[in-house]
Short mmCIF file of C-alpha atoms in Angstrom, two decimals:
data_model
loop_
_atom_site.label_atom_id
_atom_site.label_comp_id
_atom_site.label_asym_id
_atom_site.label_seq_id
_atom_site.Cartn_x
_atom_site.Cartn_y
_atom_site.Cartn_z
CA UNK A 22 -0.88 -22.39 -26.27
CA UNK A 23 0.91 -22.90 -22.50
CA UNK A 24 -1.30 -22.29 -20.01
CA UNK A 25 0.07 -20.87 -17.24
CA UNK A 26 -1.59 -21.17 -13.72
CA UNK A 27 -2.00 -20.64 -10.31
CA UNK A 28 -3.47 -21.71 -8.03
CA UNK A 29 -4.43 -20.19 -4.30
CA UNK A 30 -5.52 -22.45 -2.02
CA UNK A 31 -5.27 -22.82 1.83
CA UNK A 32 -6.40 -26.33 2.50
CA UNK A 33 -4.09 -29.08 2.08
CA UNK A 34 -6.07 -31.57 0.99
CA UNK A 35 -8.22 -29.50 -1.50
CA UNK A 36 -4.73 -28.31 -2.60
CA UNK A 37 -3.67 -31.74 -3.76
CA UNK A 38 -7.17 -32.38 -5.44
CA UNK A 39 -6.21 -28.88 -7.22
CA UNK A 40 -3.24 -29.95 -8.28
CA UNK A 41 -4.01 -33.33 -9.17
CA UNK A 42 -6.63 -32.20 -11.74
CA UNK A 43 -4.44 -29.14 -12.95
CA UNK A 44 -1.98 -31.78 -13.95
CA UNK A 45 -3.88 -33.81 -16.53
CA UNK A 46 -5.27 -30.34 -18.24
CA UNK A 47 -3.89 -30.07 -21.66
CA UNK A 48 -1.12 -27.72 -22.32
CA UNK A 49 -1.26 -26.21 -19.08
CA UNK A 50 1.54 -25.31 -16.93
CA UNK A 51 0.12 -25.15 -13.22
CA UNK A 52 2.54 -23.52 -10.41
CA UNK A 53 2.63 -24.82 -6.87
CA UNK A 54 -0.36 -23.53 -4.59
CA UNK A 55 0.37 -20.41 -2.33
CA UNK A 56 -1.36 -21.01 1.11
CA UNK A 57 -2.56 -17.32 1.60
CA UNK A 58 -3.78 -14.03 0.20
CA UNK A 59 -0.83 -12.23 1.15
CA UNK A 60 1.55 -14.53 -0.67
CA UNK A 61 -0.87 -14.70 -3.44
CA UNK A 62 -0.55 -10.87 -3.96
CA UNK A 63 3.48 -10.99 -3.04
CA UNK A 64 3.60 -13.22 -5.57
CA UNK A 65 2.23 -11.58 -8.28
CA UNK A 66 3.57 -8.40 -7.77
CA UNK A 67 6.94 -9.89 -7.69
CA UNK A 68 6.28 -11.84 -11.08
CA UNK A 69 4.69 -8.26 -11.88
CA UNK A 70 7.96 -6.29 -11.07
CA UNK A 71 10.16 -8.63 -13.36
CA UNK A 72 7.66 -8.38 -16.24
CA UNK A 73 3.98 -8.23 -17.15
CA UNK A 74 4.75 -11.25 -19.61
CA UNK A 75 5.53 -13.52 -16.80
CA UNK A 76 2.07 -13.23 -15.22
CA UNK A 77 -0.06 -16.45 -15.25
CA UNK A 78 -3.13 -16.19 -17.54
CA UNK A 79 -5.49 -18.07 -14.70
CA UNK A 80 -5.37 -17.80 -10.86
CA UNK A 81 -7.37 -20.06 -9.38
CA UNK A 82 -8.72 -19.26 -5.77
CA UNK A 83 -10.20 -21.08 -3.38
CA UNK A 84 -13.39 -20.27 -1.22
CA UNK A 85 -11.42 -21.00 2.22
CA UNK A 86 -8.79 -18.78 1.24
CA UNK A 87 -6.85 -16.13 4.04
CA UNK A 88 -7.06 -14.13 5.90
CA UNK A 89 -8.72 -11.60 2.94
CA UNK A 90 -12.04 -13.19 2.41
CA UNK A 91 -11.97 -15.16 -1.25
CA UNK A 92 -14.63 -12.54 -3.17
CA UNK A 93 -12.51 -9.00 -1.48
CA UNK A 94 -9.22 -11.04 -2.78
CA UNK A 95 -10.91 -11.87 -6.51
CA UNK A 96 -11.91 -8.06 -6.06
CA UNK A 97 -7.84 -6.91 -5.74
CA UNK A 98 -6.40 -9.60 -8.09
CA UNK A 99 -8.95 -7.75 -10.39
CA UNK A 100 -7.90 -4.08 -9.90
CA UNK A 101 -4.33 -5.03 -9.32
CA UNK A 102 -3.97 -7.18 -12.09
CA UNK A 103 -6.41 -6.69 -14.24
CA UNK A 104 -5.38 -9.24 -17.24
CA UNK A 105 -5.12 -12.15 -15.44
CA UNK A 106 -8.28 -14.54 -15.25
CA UNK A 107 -9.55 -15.46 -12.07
CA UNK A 108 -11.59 -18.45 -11.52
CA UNK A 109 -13.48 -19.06 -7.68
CA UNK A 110 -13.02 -22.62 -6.70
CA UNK A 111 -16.80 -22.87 -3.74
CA UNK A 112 -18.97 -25.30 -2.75
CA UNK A 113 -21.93 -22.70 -2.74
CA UNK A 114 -23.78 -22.51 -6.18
CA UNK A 115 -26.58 -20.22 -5.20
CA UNK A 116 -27.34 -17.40 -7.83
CA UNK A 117 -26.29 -14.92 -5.36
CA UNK A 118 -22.98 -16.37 -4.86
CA UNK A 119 -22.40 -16.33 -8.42
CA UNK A 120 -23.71 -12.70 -9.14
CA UNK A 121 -21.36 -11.71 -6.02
CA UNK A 122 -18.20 -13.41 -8.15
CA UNK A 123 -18.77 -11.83 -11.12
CA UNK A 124 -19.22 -8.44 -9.62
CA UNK A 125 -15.91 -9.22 -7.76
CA UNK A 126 -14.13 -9.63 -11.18
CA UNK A 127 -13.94 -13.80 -11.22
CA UNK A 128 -14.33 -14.76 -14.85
CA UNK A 129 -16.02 -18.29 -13.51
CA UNK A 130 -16.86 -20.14 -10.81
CA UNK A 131 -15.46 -24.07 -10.23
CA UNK A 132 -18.17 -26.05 -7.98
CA UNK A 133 -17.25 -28.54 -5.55
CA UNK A 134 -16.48 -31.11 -5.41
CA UNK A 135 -14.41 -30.84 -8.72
CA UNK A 136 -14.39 -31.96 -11.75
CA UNK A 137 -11.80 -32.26 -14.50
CA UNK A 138 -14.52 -31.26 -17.20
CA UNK A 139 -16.06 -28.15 -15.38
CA UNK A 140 -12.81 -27.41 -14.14
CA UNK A 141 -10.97 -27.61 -17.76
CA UNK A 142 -14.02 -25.41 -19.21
CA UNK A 143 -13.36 -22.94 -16.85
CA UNK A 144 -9.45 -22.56 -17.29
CA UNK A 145 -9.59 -22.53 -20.77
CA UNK A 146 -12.34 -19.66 -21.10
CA UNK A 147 -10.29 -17.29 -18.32
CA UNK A 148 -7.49 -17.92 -20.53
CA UNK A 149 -8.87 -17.37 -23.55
CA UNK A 150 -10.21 -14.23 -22.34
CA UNK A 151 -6.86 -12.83 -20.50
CA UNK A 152 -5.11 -13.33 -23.81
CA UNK A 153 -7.25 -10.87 -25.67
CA UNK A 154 -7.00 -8.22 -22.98
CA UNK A 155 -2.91 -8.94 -22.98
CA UNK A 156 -3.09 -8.40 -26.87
CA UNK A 157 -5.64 -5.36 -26.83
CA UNK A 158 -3.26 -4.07 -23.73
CA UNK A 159 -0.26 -4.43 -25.71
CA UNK A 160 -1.64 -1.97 -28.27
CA UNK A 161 -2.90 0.58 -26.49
CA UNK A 162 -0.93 3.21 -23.77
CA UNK A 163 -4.02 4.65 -21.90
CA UNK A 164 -4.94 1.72 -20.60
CA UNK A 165 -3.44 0.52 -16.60
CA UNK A 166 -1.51 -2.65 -16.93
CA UNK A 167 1.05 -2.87 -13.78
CA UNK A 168 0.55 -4.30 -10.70
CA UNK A 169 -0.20 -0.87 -9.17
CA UNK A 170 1.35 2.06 -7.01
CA UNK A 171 3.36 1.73 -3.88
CA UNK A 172 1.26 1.78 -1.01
CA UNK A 173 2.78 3.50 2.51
CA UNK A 174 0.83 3.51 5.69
CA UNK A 175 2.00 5.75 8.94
CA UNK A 176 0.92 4.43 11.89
CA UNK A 177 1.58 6.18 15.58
CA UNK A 178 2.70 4.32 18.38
CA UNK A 179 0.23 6.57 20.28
CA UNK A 180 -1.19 9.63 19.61
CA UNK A 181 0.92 13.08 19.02
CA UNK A 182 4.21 11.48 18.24
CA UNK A 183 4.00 12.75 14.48
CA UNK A 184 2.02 10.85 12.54
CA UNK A 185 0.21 13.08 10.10
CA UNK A 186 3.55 15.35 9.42
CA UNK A 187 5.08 12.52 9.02
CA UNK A 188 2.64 11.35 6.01
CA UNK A 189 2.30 14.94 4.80
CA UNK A 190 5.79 15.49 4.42
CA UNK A 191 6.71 12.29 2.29
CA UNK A 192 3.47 12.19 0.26
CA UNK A 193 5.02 15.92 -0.72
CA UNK A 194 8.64 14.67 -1.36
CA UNK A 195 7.20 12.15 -3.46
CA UNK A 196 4.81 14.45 -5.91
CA UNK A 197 7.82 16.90 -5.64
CA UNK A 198 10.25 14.56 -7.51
CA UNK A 199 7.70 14.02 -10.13
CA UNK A 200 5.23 11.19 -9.06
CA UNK A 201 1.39 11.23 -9.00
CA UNK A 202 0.53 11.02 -5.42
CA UNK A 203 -2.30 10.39 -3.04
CA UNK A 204 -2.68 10.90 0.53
CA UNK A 205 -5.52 9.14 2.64
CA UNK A 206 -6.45 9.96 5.88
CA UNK A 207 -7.77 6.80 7.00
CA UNK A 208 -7.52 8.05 10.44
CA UNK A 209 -11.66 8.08 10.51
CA UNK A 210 -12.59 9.88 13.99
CA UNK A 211 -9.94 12.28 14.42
CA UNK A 212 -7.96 12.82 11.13
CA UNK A 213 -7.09 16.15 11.09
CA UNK A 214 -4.80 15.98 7.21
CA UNK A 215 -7.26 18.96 5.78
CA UNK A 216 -7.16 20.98 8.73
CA UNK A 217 -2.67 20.77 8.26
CA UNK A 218 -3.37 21.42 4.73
CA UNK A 219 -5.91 24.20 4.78
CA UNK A 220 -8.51 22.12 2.93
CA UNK A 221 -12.14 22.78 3.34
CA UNK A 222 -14.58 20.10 1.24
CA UNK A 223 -17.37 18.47 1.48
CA UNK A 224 -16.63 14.69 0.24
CA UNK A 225 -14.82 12.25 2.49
CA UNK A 226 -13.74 8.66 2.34
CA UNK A 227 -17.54 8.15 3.67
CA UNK A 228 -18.28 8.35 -0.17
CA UNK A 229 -17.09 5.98 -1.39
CA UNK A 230 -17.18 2.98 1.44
CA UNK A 231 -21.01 2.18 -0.36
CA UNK A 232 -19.66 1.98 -3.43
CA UNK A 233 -18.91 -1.47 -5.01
CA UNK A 234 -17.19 -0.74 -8.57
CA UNK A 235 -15.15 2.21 -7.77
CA UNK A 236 -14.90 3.58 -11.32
CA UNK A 237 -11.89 6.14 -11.91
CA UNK A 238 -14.95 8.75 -12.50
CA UNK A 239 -16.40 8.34 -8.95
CA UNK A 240 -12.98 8.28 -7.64
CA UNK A 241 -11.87 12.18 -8.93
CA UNK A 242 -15.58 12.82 -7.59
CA UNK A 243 -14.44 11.84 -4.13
CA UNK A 244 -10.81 13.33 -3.99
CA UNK A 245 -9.54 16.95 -3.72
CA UNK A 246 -6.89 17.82 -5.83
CA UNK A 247 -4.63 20.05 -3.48
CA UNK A 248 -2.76 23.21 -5.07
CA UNK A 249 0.51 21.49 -4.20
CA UNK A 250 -0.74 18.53 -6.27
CA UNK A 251 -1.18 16.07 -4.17
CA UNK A 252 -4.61 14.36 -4.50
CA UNK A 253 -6.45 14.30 -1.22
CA UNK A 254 -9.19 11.73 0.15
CA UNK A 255 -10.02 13.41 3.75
CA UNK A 256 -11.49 11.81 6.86
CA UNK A 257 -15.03 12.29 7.52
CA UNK A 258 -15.55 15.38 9.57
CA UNK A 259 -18.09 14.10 11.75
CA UNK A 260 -16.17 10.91 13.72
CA UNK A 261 -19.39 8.79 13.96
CA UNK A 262 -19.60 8.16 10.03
CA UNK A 263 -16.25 6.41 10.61
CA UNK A 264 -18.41 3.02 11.15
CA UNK A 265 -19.48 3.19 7.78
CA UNK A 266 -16.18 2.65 6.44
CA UNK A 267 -15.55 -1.36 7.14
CA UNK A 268 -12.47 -3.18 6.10
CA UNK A 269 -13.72 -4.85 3.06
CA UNK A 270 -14.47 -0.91 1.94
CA UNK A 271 -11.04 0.30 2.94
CA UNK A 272 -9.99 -2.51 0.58
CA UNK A 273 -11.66 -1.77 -2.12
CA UNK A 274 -10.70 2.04 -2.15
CA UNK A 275 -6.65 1.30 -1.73
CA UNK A 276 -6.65 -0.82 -4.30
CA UNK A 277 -8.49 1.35 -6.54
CA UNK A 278 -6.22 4.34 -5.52
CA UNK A 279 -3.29 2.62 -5.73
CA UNK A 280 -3.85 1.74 -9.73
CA UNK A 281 -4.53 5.03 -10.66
CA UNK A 282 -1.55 6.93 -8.44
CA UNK A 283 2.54 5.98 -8.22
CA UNK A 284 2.52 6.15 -4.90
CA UNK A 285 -0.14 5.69 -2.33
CA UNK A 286 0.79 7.53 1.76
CA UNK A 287 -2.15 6.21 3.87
CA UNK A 288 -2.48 8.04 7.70
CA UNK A 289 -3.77 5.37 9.79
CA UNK A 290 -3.28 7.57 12.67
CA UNK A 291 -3.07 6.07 15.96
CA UNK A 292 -6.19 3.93 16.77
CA UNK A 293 -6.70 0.44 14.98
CA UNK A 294 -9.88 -0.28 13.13
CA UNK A 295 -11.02 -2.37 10.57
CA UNK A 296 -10.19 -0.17 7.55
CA UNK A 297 -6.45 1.13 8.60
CA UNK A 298 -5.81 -2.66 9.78
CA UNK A 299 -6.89 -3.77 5.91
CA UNK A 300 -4.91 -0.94 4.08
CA UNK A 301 -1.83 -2.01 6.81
CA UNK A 302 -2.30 -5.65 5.90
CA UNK A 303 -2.24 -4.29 2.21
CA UNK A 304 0.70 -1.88 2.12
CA UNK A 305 4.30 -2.25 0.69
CA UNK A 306 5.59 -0.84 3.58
CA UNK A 307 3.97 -0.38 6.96
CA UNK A 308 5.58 2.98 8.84
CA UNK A 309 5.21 2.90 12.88
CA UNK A 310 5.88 6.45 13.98
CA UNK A 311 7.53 6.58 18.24
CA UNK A 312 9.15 9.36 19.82
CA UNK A 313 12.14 8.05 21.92
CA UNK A 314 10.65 8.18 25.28
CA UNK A 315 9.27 5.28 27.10
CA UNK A 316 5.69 5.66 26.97
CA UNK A 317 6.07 6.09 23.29
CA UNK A 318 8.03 2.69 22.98
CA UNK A 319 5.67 0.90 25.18
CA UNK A 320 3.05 2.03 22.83
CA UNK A 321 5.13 1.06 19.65
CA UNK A 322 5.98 -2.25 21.40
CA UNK A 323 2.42 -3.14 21.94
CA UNK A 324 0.97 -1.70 18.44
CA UNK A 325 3.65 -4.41 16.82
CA UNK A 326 2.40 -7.01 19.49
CA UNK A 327 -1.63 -6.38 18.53
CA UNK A 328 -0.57 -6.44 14.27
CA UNK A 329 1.05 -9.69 14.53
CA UNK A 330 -1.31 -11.18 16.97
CA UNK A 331 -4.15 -9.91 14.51
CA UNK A 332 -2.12 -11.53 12.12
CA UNK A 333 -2.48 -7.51 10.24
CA UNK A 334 1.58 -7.42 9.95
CA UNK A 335 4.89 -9.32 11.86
CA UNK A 336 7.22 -7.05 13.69
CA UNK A 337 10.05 -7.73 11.14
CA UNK A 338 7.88 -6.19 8.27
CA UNK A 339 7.24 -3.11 9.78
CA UNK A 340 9.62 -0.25 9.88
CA UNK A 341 9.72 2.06 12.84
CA UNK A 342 10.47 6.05 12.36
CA UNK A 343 12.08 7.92 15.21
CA UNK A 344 10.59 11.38 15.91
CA UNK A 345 11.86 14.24 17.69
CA UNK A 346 15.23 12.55 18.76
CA UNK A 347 17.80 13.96 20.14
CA UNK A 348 21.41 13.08 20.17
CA UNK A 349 22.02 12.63 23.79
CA UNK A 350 18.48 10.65 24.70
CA UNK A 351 18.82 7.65 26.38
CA UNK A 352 16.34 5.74 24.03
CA UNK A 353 18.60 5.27 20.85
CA UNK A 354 16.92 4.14 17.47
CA UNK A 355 19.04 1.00 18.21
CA UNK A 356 17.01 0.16 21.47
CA UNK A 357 13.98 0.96 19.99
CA UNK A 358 14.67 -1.94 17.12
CA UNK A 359 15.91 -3.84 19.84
CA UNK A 360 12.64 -3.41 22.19
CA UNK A 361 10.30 -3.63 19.64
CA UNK A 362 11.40 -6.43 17.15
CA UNK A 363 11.26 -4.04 13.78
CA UNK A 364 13.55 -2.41 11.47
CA UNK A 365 14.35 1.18 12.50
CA UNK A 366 14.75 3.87 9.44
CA UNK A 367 18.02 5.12 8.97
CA UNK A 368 17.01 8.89 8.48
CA UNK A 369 16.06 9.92 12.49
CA UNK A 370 13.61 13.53 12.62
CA UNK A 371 14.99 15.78 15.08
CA UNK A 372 13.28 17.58 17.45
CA UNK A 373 13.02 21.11 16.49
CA UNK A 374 8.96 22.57 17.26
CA UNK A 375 10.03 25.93 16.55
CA UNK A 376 10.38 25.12 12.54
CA UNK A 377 6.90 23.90 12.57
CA UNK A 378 4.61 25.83 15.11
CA UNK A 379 4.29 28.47 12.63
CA UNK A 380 2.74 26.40 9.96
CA UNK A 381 0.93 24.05 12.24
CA UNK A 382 -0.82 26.66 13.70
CA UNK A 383 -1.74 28.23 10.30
CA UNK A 384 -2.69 24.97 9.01
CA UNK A 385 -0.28 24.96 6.28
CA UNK A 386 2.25 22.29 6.56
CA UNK A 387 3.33 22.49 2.76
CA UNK A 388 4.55 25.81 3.37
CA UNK A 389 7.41 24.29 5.83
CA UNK A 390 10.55 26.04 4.81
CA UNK A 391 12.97 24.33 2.59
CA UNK A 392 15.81 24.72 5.30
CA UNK A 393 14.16 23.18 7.91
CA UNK A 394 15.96 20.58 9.64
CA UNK A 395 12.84 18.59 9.87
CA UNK A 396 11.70 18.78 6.70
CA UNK A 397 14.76 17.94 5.27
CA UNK A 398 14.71 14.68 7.64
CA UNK A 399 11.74 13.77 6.55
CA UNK A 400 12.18 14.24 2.43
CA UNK A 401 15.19 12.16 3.49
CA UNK A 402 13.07 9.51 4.68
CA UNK A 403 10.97 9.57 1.38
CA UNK A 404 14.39 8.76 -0.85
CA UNK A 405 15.09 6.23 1.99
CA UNK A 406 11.81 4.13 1.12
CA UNK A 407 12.64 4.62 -2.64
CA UNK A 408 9.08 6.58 -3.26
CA UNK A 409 11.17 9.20 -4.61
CA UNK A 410 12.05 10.10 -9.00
CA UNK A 411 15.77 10.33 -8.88
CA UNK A 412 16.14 12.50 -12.11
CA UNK A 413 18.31 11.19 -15.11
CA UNK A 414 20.95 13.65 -14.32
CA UNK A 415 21.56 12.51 -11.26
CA UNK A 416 21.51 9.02 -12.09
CA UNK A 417 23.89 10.12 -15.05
CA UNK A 418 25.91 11.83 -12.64
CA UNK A 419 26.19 8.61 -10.32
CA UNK A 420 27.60 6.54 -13.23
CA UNK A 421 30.33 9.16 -13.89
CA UNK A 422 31.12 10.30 -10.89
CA UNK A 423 30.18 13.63 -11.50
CA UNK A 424 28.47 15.90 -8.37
CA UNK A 425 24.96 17.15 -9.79
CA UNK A 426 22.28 18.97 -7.75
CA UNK A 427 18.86 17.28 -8.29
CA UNK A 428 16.14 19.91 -8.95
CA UNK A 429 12.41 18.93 -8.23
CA UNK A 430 9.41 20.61 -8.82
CA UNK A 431 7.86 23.38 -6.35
CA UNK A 432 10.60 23.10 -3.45
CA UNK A 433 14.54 23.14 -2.89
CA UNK A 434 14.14 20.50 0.37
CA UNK A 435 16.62 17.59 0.16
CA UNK A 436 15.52 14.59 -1.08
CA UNK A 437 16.42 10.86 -1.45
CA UNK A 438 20.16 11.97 0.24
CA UNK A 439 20.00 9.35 3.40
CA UNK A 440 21.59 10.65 6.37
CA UNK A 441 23.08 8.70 9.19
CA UNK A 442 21.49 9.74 13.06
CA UNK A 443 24.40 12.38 13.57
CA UNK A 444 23.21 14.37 10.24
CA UNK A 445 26.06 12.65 8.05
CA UNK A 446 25.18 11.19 4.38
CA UNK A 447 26.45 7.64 4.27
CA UNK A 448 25.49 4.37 2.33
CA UNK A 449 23.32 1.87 4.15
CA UNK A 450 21.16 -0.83 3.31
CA UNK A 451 17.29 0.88 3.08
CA UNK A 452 14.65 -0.59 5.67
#
């Protein structure tokens, strides 16, 4: 049997003693090292997305791994991917260490400086073991086996520009069309996503920032499961307890969320900490909400300056949504890509308070009325970052050519139609 691996290793040197040794293994079919978590996880999704068959059996990661510390990344290769073998390459073979690995979800632990007998031991017991849970997998249809649920963050370039309807509102679209979704308000001191939903409940992300094995029982423990059916994991109400939330925490709950729900709308709000700069670092798609007026572009222009300096997220990976504009303005979407280095959405949300004072000030933002302008905008958006179930009608209908009106559960908004910045429907490349 082909033993496919690969390794993750950031120094260059330990990198070619890697792949020296992976060479002379028997049967074994190592892949060139990635450099970093991120492109670790890029790349396994991507192999993922193609097919679950192409994973490697064995990823092999190394203790100077980054920028995600090597026992958080083990942690999300784990919950991510959970029949792939991981094996943590360290120099540090105290007990603790060890017990620390195997809690992290490493199936063995490589001591340097390496061996080819330790090191073959190790490979071929990871890959022993993620062949039975790829042939137990295979058999059963309860049991998670993708590389997870697309994870959205929404960001503001300061605060009020429309952060937390803009969240809301696609996290809606999304679990209208027929997804499981979950929003997060990972906006810790002054998240306010139960107050626009009516939601009153005790438990908070708080719960769950101690926990180290974030089991899908403690997880439905911690959530609220929101008439609209959205599930809900609210902000602490008292803004202090937001220290107790760190970023290896934040990791651990997105990655946990995002294998149990398709799609995964995290409200970072407008203030960077350590947990909304790990579940940015870890999204599919980072959202950066401006209004088009300067203050609001300075702030956007700066937030994308901090990310990439924090090395969180590069300006070119982060999409920026235009709130409130207005035809005439002087700041056009285009300037604002222009100014700020990122890719602007296509769909633009108008400026039109009067549709939503009346449910902001009732605190019930999913009873925003279908023909809202706004709303529509922003279901827009959701098709426009594909988070949205076309239904097989409508895909039918695209093949033949034939008009059909798409019919989603619990609202009548438009969805998934993008719309140019003058209100027109046109085709264009998605962000």
């Amino acid at each position: 049997m082909t033993t496919r691996i690969l390794p993750a290793v950031g120094d260059v040197d330990a990198a070619r003693s890697v792949t020296t040794l992976l060479s002379q293994l028997p049967e074994a079919e190592p892949a060139a090292p990635v450099s970093d978590s991120t492109q670790l996880i890029d790349t396994l999704a991507r192999l993922a997305g193609e097919s679950l068959d192409d994973l490697p059996e064995v990823v092999l990661v190394h203790e100077r791994i980054g920028p995600v510390p090597a026992l958080e990344l083990i942690r999300e290769v784990s919950l991510r991917f959970p029949a792939i073998g991981v094996v943590l390459i360290t120099a540090d073979v105290t007990p603790g260490l060890f017990s620390n690995a195997m809690e992290s979800g490493a199936r063995g632990v490589v001591t340097l400086p390496l061996s080819y007998e330790e090191l073959a031991n190790r490979v071929q017991s990871a890959a022993q073991w993620s062949v039975g849970v790829r042939r137990h997998l295979t058999t059963g249809n309860d049991v998670f086996t993708g590389p997870g649920g697309t994870v959205i963050t929404v960001s503001g370039a300061k605060g009020g520009v429309g952060t937390t309807l803009t969240a809301v509102q696609i996290a809606l679209a999304a679990q209208a069309s027929g997804r499981s979704v979950a929003l997060v308000d990972m906006d810790l001191q002054a998240g306010d996503i139960g107050s626009y939903l009516d939601v009153q409940f005790r438990r908070s992300i708080v719960d769950l920032s101690t926990i180290t094995d974030i089991s899908p029982r403690v997880l439905s423990d911690a959530v609220f499961s929101h008439g609209t059916g959205l599930a809900l994991l609210l902000a602490p109400s008292e803004g202090e307890s937001a220290e107790e939330v760190s970023d290896r925490s934040a990791r651990q709950i997105v990655s946990a969320m995002r294998s149990r729900y398709e799609v995964l709308i995290v409200d970072c709000g407008s203030q960077l900490q350590g947990a909304s700069a790990a579940a940015i670092e870890m999204a599919d798609t980072a959202l950066l909400v401006t209004t088009p007026d300067v203050i609001a572009v300075r702030g956007a222009k700066r937030v994308v300056r901090m990310w990439d300096r924090l090395q969180i997220r590069k300006a070119e990976e982060t999409v920026t949504v235009v709130n409130r504009f207005i035809r005439n303005t002087e700041i056009q979407p285009q300037l604002i890509e222009k100014i700020t280095g990122t890719s602007t959405a296509n769909t633009a949300i108008p400026a039109n308070f009067k549709e939503l004072q009346a449910v902001v000030d009732a605190g019930r933002l999913h009873e925003l009325d279908s023909k809202s302008t706004v709303k529509q905008a922003l279901w827009a958006l959701a098709g426009e970052l594909g988070i949205v179930k076309v239904p097989e009608k409508e895909k039918n209908g695209a093949k033949t050519g034939v008009k059909t009106g798409a019919k989603f559960k619990n609202d009548r908004g438009s969805i998934g139609r993008r719309r140019d910045r003058d209100g027109d429907s046109r085709k264009r490349p998605t962000t």
